[in-house]
Short mmCIF file of C-alpha atoms (C1' of nucleotides) in Angstrom, two decimals:
data_model
loop_
_atom_site.label_atom_id
_atom_site.label_comp_id
_atom_site.label_asym_id
_atom_site.label_seq_id
_atom_site.Cartn_x
_atom_site.Cartn_y
_atom_site.Cartn_z
CA MET G 1 -17.80 -44.39 18.08
CA ALA G 2 -21.58 -43.50 17.74
CA SER G 3 -22.60 -40.44 18.40
CA LEU G 4 -25.24 -39.84 20.77
CA THR G 5 -25.75 -36.15 20.06
CA PRO G 6 -28.51 -35.12 23.29
CA GLY G 7 -32.38 -34.73 21.50
CA GLN G 8 -31.46 -35.76 18.64
CA ALA G 9 -33.66 -39.94 19.04
CA GLY G 10 -35.59 -40.62 16.28
CA ALA G 11 -38.57 -41.70 16.34
CA ALA G 12 -38.69 -45.62 17.86
CA GLY G 13 -39.96 -48.82 16.75
CA THR G 14 -39.92 -50.51 13.14
CA GLY G 15 -41.29 -48.24 9.44
CA ALA G 16 -44.36 -49.38 7.50
CA ASP G 17 -42.13 -52.60 5.66
CA GLY G 18 -41.10 -53.95 9.27
CA THR G 19 -37.89 -52.56 8.52
CA PRO G 20 -36.23 -52.12 12.19
CA ARG G 21 -35.45 -47.96 11.95
CA TYR G 22 -32.33 -46.30 14.39
CA ARG G 23 -31.84 -44.37 16.25
CA CYS G 24 -28.89 -43.05 18.55
CA PHE G 25 -26.31 -42.64 16.19
CA MET G 26 -25.65 -41.49 12.85
CA GLN G 27 -28.71 -40.24 11.74
CA ARG G 28 -28.24 -36.46 11.61
CA VAL G 29 -25.64 -36.03 8.36
CA GLY G 30 -24.66 -31.93 7.70
CA VAL G 31 -22.04 -31.38 5.00
CA LEU G 32 -20.34 -28.45 5.28
CA VAL G 33 -19.95 -25.47 1.81
CA PHE G 34 -18.22 -22.61 1.44
CA GLU G 35 -17.00 -20.57 -0.96
CA CYS G 36 -14.57 -22.76 -2.46
CA THR G 37 -16.17 -26.11 -1.70
CA ARG G 38 -14.87 -28.46 -4.65
CA LEU G 39 -18.41 -30.23 -6.00
CA PHE G 40 -17.22 -34.13 -6.65
CA GLU G 41 -16.91 -34.77 -2.96
CA PHE G 42 -20.17 -32.73 -1.87
CA ALA G 43 -22.01 -35.22 -4.47
CA VAL G 44 -20.61 -38.13 -2.98
CA ALA G 45 -21.54 -37.85 0.38
CA ARG G 46 -25.10 -35.99 -0.48
CA GLU G 47 -25.48 -39.76 -2.89
CA ILE G 48 -24.38 -41.19 0.38
CA TRP G 49 -26.15 -39.40 2.91
CA GLY G 50 -28.88 -37.65 0.74
CA VAL G 51 -30.41 -40.20 -0.20
CA ASP G 52 -33.66 -41.90 0.62
CA ARG G 53 -32.85 -45.48 0.42
CA SER G 54 -35.14 -47.14 2.72
CA ARG G 55 -37.27 -49.15 0.53
CA CYS G 56 -33.65 -50.91 0.48
CA GLY G 57 -33.24 -51.65 4.22
CA ILE G 58 -32.00 -48.75 5.03
CA PRO G 59 -32.05 -45.65 6.85
CA ALA G 60 -33.22 -42.24 5.05
CA PHE G 61 -30.57 -40.11 7.36
CA GLU G 62 -31.63 -36.71 7.87
CA PHE G 63 -28.90 -34.34 5.57
CA LEU G 64 -28.28 -30.88 5.59
CA VAL G 65 -26.23 -28.51 3.57
CA ALA G 66 -24.23 -25.96 6.14
CA GLY G 67 -21.99 -22.77 5.51
CA SER G 68 -22.01 -20.09 3.23
CA ALA G 69 -25.15 -19.38 0.53
CA ALA G 70 -22.28 -17.86 -1.41
CA TRP G 71 -21.10 -21.18 -2.08
CA PRO G 72 -22.23 -21.34 -6.17
CA GLY G 73 -23.11 -25.40 -6.36
CA HIS G 74 -25.42 -25.85 -3.91
CA GLY G 75 -28.11 -25.35 -6.33
CA PRO G 76 -32.02 -25.65 -5.62
CA GLY G 77 -32.52 -26.39 -1.60
CA ARG G 78 -31.44 -24.22 1.37
CA ILE G 79 -28.63 -23.42 3.15
CA ASP G 80 -28.52 -23.88 6.70
CA ASP G 81 -26.35 -21.75 9.14
CA VAL G 82 -23.00 -23.00 9.72
CA ARG G 83 -24.07 -23.16 13.51
CA GLU G 84 -26.65 -26.15 12.85
CA LEU G 85 -23.54 -28.60 12.36
CA ALA G 86 -23.02 -29.28 15.98
CA THR G 87 -26.99 -30.71 15.69
CA CYS G 88 -25.48 -33.18 13.98
CA ASN G 89 -23.55 -36.79 14.90
CA LEU G 90 -21.41 -36.92 11.22
CA VAL G 91 -20.58 -33.22 9.30
CA VAL G 92 -18.70 -33.98 6.37
CA VAL G 93 -16.27 -31.54 5.33
CA PRO G 94 -15.95 -32.07 1.58
CA GLY G 95 -12.54 -31.27 -0.61
CA ILE G 96 -12.04 -27.25 -1.43
CA GLU G 97 -10.60 -26.14 -4.43
CA ASP G 98 -7.66 -24.58 -3.05
CA PRO G 99 -6.00 -25.77 -0.31
CA SER G 100 -3.91 -23.49 0.53
CA ALA G 101 -6.90 -20.86 0.79
CA ASP G 102 -7.17 -19.52 4.47
CA ILE G 103 -10.42 -21.06 6.27
CA PRO G 104 -13.62 -18.88 7.69
CA GLU G 105 -12.77 -18.23 10.73
CA PRO G 106 -16.89 -19.29 11.86
CA VAL G 107 -16.06 -22.74 9.19
CA ALA G 108 -13.37 -23.07 11.49
CA ALA G 109 -15.31 -22.46 14.86
CA ALA G 110 -18.77 -24.21 13.73
CA LEU G 111 -16.29 -27.73 13.71
CA ARG G 112 -14.67 -27.11 16.78
CA GLN G 113 -18.32 -26.87 18.38
CA ALA G 114 -19.63 -30.34 16.39
CA HIS G 115 -16.44 -32.17 17.72
CA HIS G 116 -16.71 -30.82 20.99
CA ALA G 117 -20.06 -31.73 21.07
CA GLY G 118 -19.50 -35.72 20.11
CA ALA G 119 -19.96 -35.15 16.63
CA THR G 120 -18.41 -37.87 13.52
CA LEU G 121 -15.76 -35.62 11.67
CA ALA G 122 -14.81 -37.28 8.28
CA SER G 123 -12.69 -34.69 5.84
CA LEU G 124 -12.51 -35.81 1.94
CA CYS G 125 -9.10 -35.01 -0.06
CA SER G 126 -8.08 -31.37 1.04
CA GLY G 127 -11.19 -30.80 3.20
CA THR G 128 -8.81 -32.28 5.18
CA PHE G 129 -6.89 -29.48 4.88
CA VAL G 130 -10.46 -27.46 6.76
CA LEU G 131 -10.19 -29.67 9.60
CA ALA G 132 -6.18 -29.29 9.80
CA ALA G 133 -6.76 -25.19 10.31
CA ALA G 134 -9.57 -25.84 12.59
CA GLY G 135 -6.87 -27.65 15.27
CA LEU G 136 -8.57 -30.91 14.95
CA LEU G 137 -6.30 -33.00 13.51
CA ASP G 138 -2.74 -32.20 16.27
CA GLY G 139 -1.53 -34.65 16.93
CA ARG G 140 -3.49 -37.01 14.99
CA LYS G 141 -3.68 -39.65 11.94
CA ALA G 142 -5.16 -38.32 9.30
CA THR G 143 -4.36 -38.32 5.14
CA ALA G 144 -5.57 -36.18 2.19
CA HIS G 145 -4.35 -36.49 -1.30
CA TRP G 146 -1.63 -37.78 -2.57
CA MET G 147 -0.80 -34.72 -4.03
CA ASP G 148 -1.73 -32.81 -1.13
CA VAL G 149 -0.24 -34.43 2.18
CA ASP G 150 3.57 -33.08 1.60
CA ASP G 151 1.93 -29.83 1.70
CA LEU G 152 -0.08 -30.82 4.85
CA ALA G 153 2.58 -32.48 6.67
CA ALA G 154 5.22 -29.12 6.02
CA ARG G 155 2.35 -27.19 6.75
CA TYR G 156 0.60 -28.66 9.95
CA PRO G 157 3.34 -30.77 11.69
CA GLY G 158 0.96 -31.76 14.45
CA ILE G 159 -0.87 -34.58 12.22
CA ARG G 160 0.26 -37.82 11.67
CA VAL G 161 -0.24 -37.92 7.80
CA THR G 162 -0.09 -40.98 5.96
CA ALA G 163 0.35 -40.89 2.77
CA ASP G 164 -0.13 -44.01 1.24
CA SER G 165 -3.93 -44.79 2.77
CA LEU G 166 -7.43 -44.53 0.51
CA TYR G 167 -8.56 -43.01 4.25
CA VAL G 168 -7.41 -43.18 7.69
CA GLN G 169 -9.75 -43.02 11.04
CA ASP G 170 -8.53 -41.99 14.30
CA GLY G 171 -11.28 -41.51 16.89
CA ASN G 172 -13.97 -39.99 16.03
CA ILE G 173 -12.59 -38.26 13.63
CA TRP G 174 -11.95 -39.79 9.48
CA THR G 175 -10.18 -38.59 6.31
CA SER G 176 -9.72 -39.48 3.06
CA ALA G 177 -7.71 -39.27 -0.24
CA GLY G 178 -11.07 -38.02 -1.33
CA THR G 179 -12.33 -38.69 -5.03
CA ALA G 180 -13.33 -42.56 -4.90
CA ALA G 181 -11.75 -42.96 -1.54
CA SER G 182 -14.72 -41.07 -0.53
CA ILE G 183 -17.06 -43.45 -1.09
CA ASP G 184 -14.16 -46.61 0.22
CA MET G 185 -14.31 -44.12 3.56
CA PHE G 186 -18.42 -43.16 3.33
CA LEU G 187 -18.66 -47.21 2.99
CA ALA G 188 -16.09 -48.38 6.38
CA LEU G 189 -18.30 -45.57 8.00
CA LEU G 190 -21.70 -47.18 7.84
CA ARG G 191 -19.72 -50.30 8.72
CA THR G 192 -18.88 -49.13 11.73
CA THR G 193 -22.34 -47.27 12.58
CA HIS G 194 -24.96 -49.60 10.49
CA GLY G 195 -22.90 -52.48 10.28
CA ALA G 196 -21.62 -54.89 7.13
CA THR G 197 -25.04 -55.45 6.18
CA VAL G 198 -26.67 -51.65 5.27
CA ALA G 199 -22.90 -50.95 4.07
CA ALA G 200 -22.95 -53.47 1.12
CA ARG G 201 -26.52 -52.28 0.47
CA VAL G 202 -25.45 -49.19 0.14
CA ALA G 203 -22.49 -50.60 -2.40
CA ASN G 204 -25.08 -52.39 -4.11
CA THR G 205 -27.02 -49.55 -4.81
CA MET G 206 -24.45 -47.10 -5.84
CA LEU G 207 -22.88 -50.72 -8.03
CA VAL G 208 -19.44 -50.30 -5.93
CA ALA G 209 -17.78 -53.26 -4.57
CA PRO G 210 -18.18 -53.15 -0.98
CA LEU G 211 -14.69 -53.46 0.76
CA ARG G 212 -11.86 -51.79 -0.10
CA ALA G 213 -9.29 -52.31 2.07
CA ALA G 214 -8.59 -48.87 4.07
CA GLY G 215 -5.05 -49.84 3.49
CA LEU G 216 -4.83 -49.82 -0.05
CA PRO G 217 -2.37 -47.76 -1.65
CA GLN G 218 -2.54 -44.15 -3.43
CA PRO G 219 -1.15 -44.76 -6.51
CA PRO G 220 2.23 -42.74 -6.31
CA PRO G 221 2.97 -39.18 -7.99
CA PRO G 222 3.88 -38.88 -10.76
CA SER G 223 2.93 -42.33 -12.03
CA PHE G 224 -1.35 -42.95 -13.45
CA PRO G 225 -2.55 -45.52 -11.68
CA ALA G 226 -2.28 -49.00 -13.85
CA ILE G 227 -4.34 -49.54 -16.17
CA ILE G 228 -5.29 -53.35 -15.76
CA ARG G 229 -5.52 -55.26 -19.09
CA ASP G 230 -9.69 -55.93 -20.15
CA ASP G 231 -8.70 -59.81 -20.11
CA ARG G 232 -6.40 -59.88 -16.57
CA ALA G 233 -9.21 -57.40 -14.93
CA SER G 234 -11.55 -60.58 -15.95
CA GLU G 235 -9.73 -62.91 -14.72
CA ASP G 236 -9.08 -61.71 -11.74
CA SER G 237 -12.92 -61.24 -11.38
CA TYR G 238 -13.97 -64.63 -12.08
CA VAL G 239 -11.76 -66.02 -9.37
CA ARG G 240 -12.74 -63.86 -6.95
CA GLN G 241 -16.36 -64.17 -7.67
CA ALA G 242 -15.61 -68.38 -7.77
CA VAL G 243 -14.09 -67.52 -3.75
CA LEU G 244 -16.86 -65.87 -3.09
CA ASP G 245 -19.62 -68.33 -3.90
CA THR G 246 -17.77 -70.99 -2.62
CA LEU G 247 -16.11 -69.40 0.85
CA SER G 248 -17.25 -71.85 2.54
CA HIS G 249 -14.38 -74.05 0.73
CA PRO G 250 -11.38 -74.09 2.02
CA TRP G 251 -9.39 -72.29 -0.53
CA THR G 252 -5.53 -71.90 -0.96
CA VAL G 253 -3.47 -69.80 -2.71
CA ARG G 254 -2.25 -72.98 -4.58
CA GLU G 255 -6.04 -73.61 -6.14
CA MET G 256 -7.24 -69.94 -6.87
CA ALA G 257 -4.29 -69.99 -9.31
CA ALA G 258 -5.11 -73.23 -11.02
CA ARG G 259 -8.30 -71.45 -11.47
CA ALA G 260 -6.79 -68.47 -13.03
CA GLY G 261 -5.06 -70.66 -15.51
CA ILE G 262 -1.30 -69.61 -13.85
CA SER G 263 1.35 -70.54 -11.85
CA GLU G 264 0.69 -69.52 -8.25
CA ARG G 265 4.41 -66.87 -7.70
CA ALA G 266 2.12 -65.05 -11.57
CA PHE G 267 -1.41 -65.47 -9.03
CA THR G 268 0.03 -63.67 -5.86
CA ARG G 269 1.90 -61.13 -7.59
CA ARG G 270 -0.79 -60.08 -10.09
CA PHE G 271 -3.26 -60.27 -7.46
CA THR G 272 -1.41 -58.11 -5.07
CA ALA G 273 -1.13 -55.42 -7.48
CA ASP G 274 -4.69 -55.43 -8.88
CA ASN G 275 -5.85 -55.48 -5.72
CA GLY G 276 -4.37 -53.97 -2.65
CA THR G 277 -3.65 -56.59 -0.53
CA THR G 278 -2.65 -60.45 -0.37
CA PRO G 279 -4.99 -63.15 -2.15
CA LEU G 280 -4.71 -64.93 1.61
CA GLN G 281 -5.28 -61.24 3.48
CA TRP G 282 -8.03 -60.72 1.29
CA LEU G 283 -10.15 -64.55 1.42
CA ILE G 284 -9.97 -63.91 5.48
CA GLY G 285 -11.36 -59.78 4.80
CA GLN G 286 -14.19 -61.69 2.68
CA ARG G 287 -14.55 -64.17 5.63
CA VAL G 288 -14.85 -61.72 8.44
CA LEU G 289 -16.89 -59.99 6.20
CA ALA G 290 -19.60 -62.97 5.36
CA ALA G 291 -19.33 -63.48 8.90
CA GLN G 292 -19.88 -59.81 10.43
CA GLN G 293 -23.58 -60.20 7.88
CA LEU G 294 -24.49 -63.55 9.06
CA LEU G 295 -23.63 -62.14 13.03
CA GLU G 296 -26.15 -59.46 12.45
CA ALA G 297 -29.11 -61.28 10.36
CA THR G 298 -29.43 -64.54 12.31
CA ASP G 299 -28.50 -66.04 15.28
CA LEU G 300 -26.42 -69.24 13.97
CA PRO G 301 -23.93 -69.70 17.08
CA VAL G 302 -20.75 -68.99 16.60
CA ALA G 303 -19.69 -72.44 15.36
CA ALA G 304 -22.31 -72.41 12.14
CA ILE G 305 -20.72 -69.12 11.88
CA ALA G 306 -17.23 -70.20 11.38
CA ARG G 307 -17.63 -73.19 9.29
CA HIS G 308 -20.18 -71.03 6.86
CA CYS G 309 -18.07 -68.68 5.97
CA GLY G 310 -14.73 -71.09 5.25
CA PHE G 311 -13.35 -70.61 8.96
CA SER G 312 -11.82 -74.75 9.88
CA THR G 313 -12.89 -73.64 13.17
CA ALA G 314 -14.21 -70.66 15.57
CA VAL G 315 -10.86 -69.97 17.30
CA SER G 316 -9.86 -69.09 13.91
CA LEU G 317 -12.65 -66.66 13.21
CA ARG G 318 -12.48 -64.98 16.31
CA THR G 319 -9.41 -64.60 15.79
CA HIS G 320 -9.09 -63.06 12.46
CA PHE G 321 -12.84 -61.48 13.55
CA SER G 322 -11.02 -59.97 16.56
CA ARG G 323 -8.63 -58.27 14.63
CA HIS G 324 -10.44 -56.97 11.46
CA VAL G 325 -13.49 -55.44 13.86
CA GLY G 326 -12.02 -55.79 16.78
CA ARG G 327 -14.72 -56.92 18.79
CA THR G 328 -15.04 -60.74 19.81
CA PRO G 329 -18.34 -62.14 17.64
CA ARG G 330 -19.98 -62.00 20.50
CA ASP G 331 -19.74 -58.77 21.41
CA TYR G 332 -20.04 -57.27 18.22
CA ARG G 333 -23.63 -59.34 17.63
CA ALA G 334 -24.43 -57.87 21.18
CA ASP G 335 -23.22 -54.81 20.65
CA TYR G 336 -24.72 -54.22 16.76
CA ARG G 337 -28.24 -55.58 19.00
CA ARG G 338 -28.69 -53.20 21.08
CA LYS G 339 -27.79 -49.93 18.58
CA ARG G 340 -31.30 -51.10 16.93
CA LEU G 341 -34.64 -51.63 18.15
"C1'" DC L 1 -0.82 -69.31 26.76
"C1'" DG L 2 3.29 -72.61 23.94
"C1'" DT L 3 4.60 -75.94 20.38
"C1'" DT L 4 4.72 -77.81 15.37
"C1'" DG L 5 3.66 -79.02 10.91
"C1'" DT L 6 1.93 -76.02 6.78
"C1'" DT L 7 0.95 -72.84 3.73
"C1'" DC L 8 1.89 -67.67 2.41
"C1'" DC L 9 4.61 -64.44 0.38
"C1'" DC L 10 8.46 -61.69 -1.34
"C1'" DG L 11 12.70 -60.77 -2.74
"C1'" DC L 12 15.80 -62.54 -6.42
"C1'" DC L 13 17.32 -64.45 -10.90
"C1'" DA L 14 16.81 -67.15 -14.97
"C1'" DT L 15 13.91 -67.48 -18.62
"C1'" DT L 16 10.24 -66.21 -22.04
"C1'" DA N 1 15.56 -53.13 -25.03
"C1'" DG N 2 11.83 -53.77 -21.58
"C1'" DA N 3 7.77 -56.41 -19.87
"C1'" DA N 4 6.08 -60.58 -17.64
"C1'" DT N 5 6.72 -65.13 -16.26
"C1'" DG N 6 7.60 -68.66 -12.98
"C1'" DG N 7 10.77 -71.71 -10.15
"C1'" DC N 8 13.41 -71.24 -5.17
"C1'" DG N 9 14.66 -69.99 -1.48
"C1'" DG N 10 13.28 -68.86 3.74
"C1'" DG N 11 10.68 -65.22 7.14
"C1'" DA N 12 6.52 -64.56 8.24
"C1'" DA N 13 2.03 -66.08 9.14
"C1'" DC N 14 -0.92 -68.64 9.87
"C1'" DA N 15 -3.78 -73.60 11.58
"C1'" DA N 16 -3.95 -77.42 14.88
#
DNA sequence: CGTTGTTCCCGCCATT
DNA sequence: AGAATGGCGGGAACAA
């Protein structure tokens, strides 16, 4: 899915510290701003893509802000012409204050042009309305903040609106529920373009969990998100940490429940409510993530990686890996290496 | 691929 | 009353 914008290949070779540099994909990131762009999602985009973390082995991205110079939120720094977005590999569309506002035609045109040039597009929150207004979402799956999804579906019947996911990918267009889900989406995007290791490092520097599944439900209106009692939350994270510390152990739900000191039934119920996924599915997801990182970072044979990550056999790893990542472990490793220098 | 045994997980509901 | 618990049953998912 990495978009290959002509003429954008970066410098080859390795950095001063031996860290491989990336080329060819996702190294030029543009954020679209105009009069009603929300500050929060803009800030998230800047935090992910606009901060130089090359000292942590994370590639530095070329980050540009493009759109209307009338946007009050940009602070110091230059705002590029909106047409510059067509030169980007990734174009981010932050939320807007009023989803029902008219989208300026030059903005819509610039997005269409960027899409036509092969850029990956990612909208946050009500930014989905901007992509919709540009006509880029017809026939695609998309999401937005739960307060806006009904409105989105009503105004753009051509969109297959998903109301209950943190973010949705359809081809090279990503849409997210915004706010904190913006971070989840960007980490998922990074995982597909730069691998699980880089995504985990970025998550680490931002002090957030590296993997929150796309399918995590948004809190349904009109309730407030559940507040997890402190003791319960710490119990939960204690068990998850214990499992992660010994991933190669053949954990069962029964064992996890015993570790938490409650019945299997209560454990499954709490775990699912708090984590948005069932215990076994969470465990499998963590194992796949660990395997992905080992495939990237080592030359260990797949069978050894399987054992290390707690899959009883390589067959089991293959099955789950393919389901989660969309490629076999071997292919993934080859692909990952091909993308790097 | 299919087969078989095991584990998971979720609705139901009496109990705490 | 209201919320959380945990045993049970069986269809689904998983492992071998």
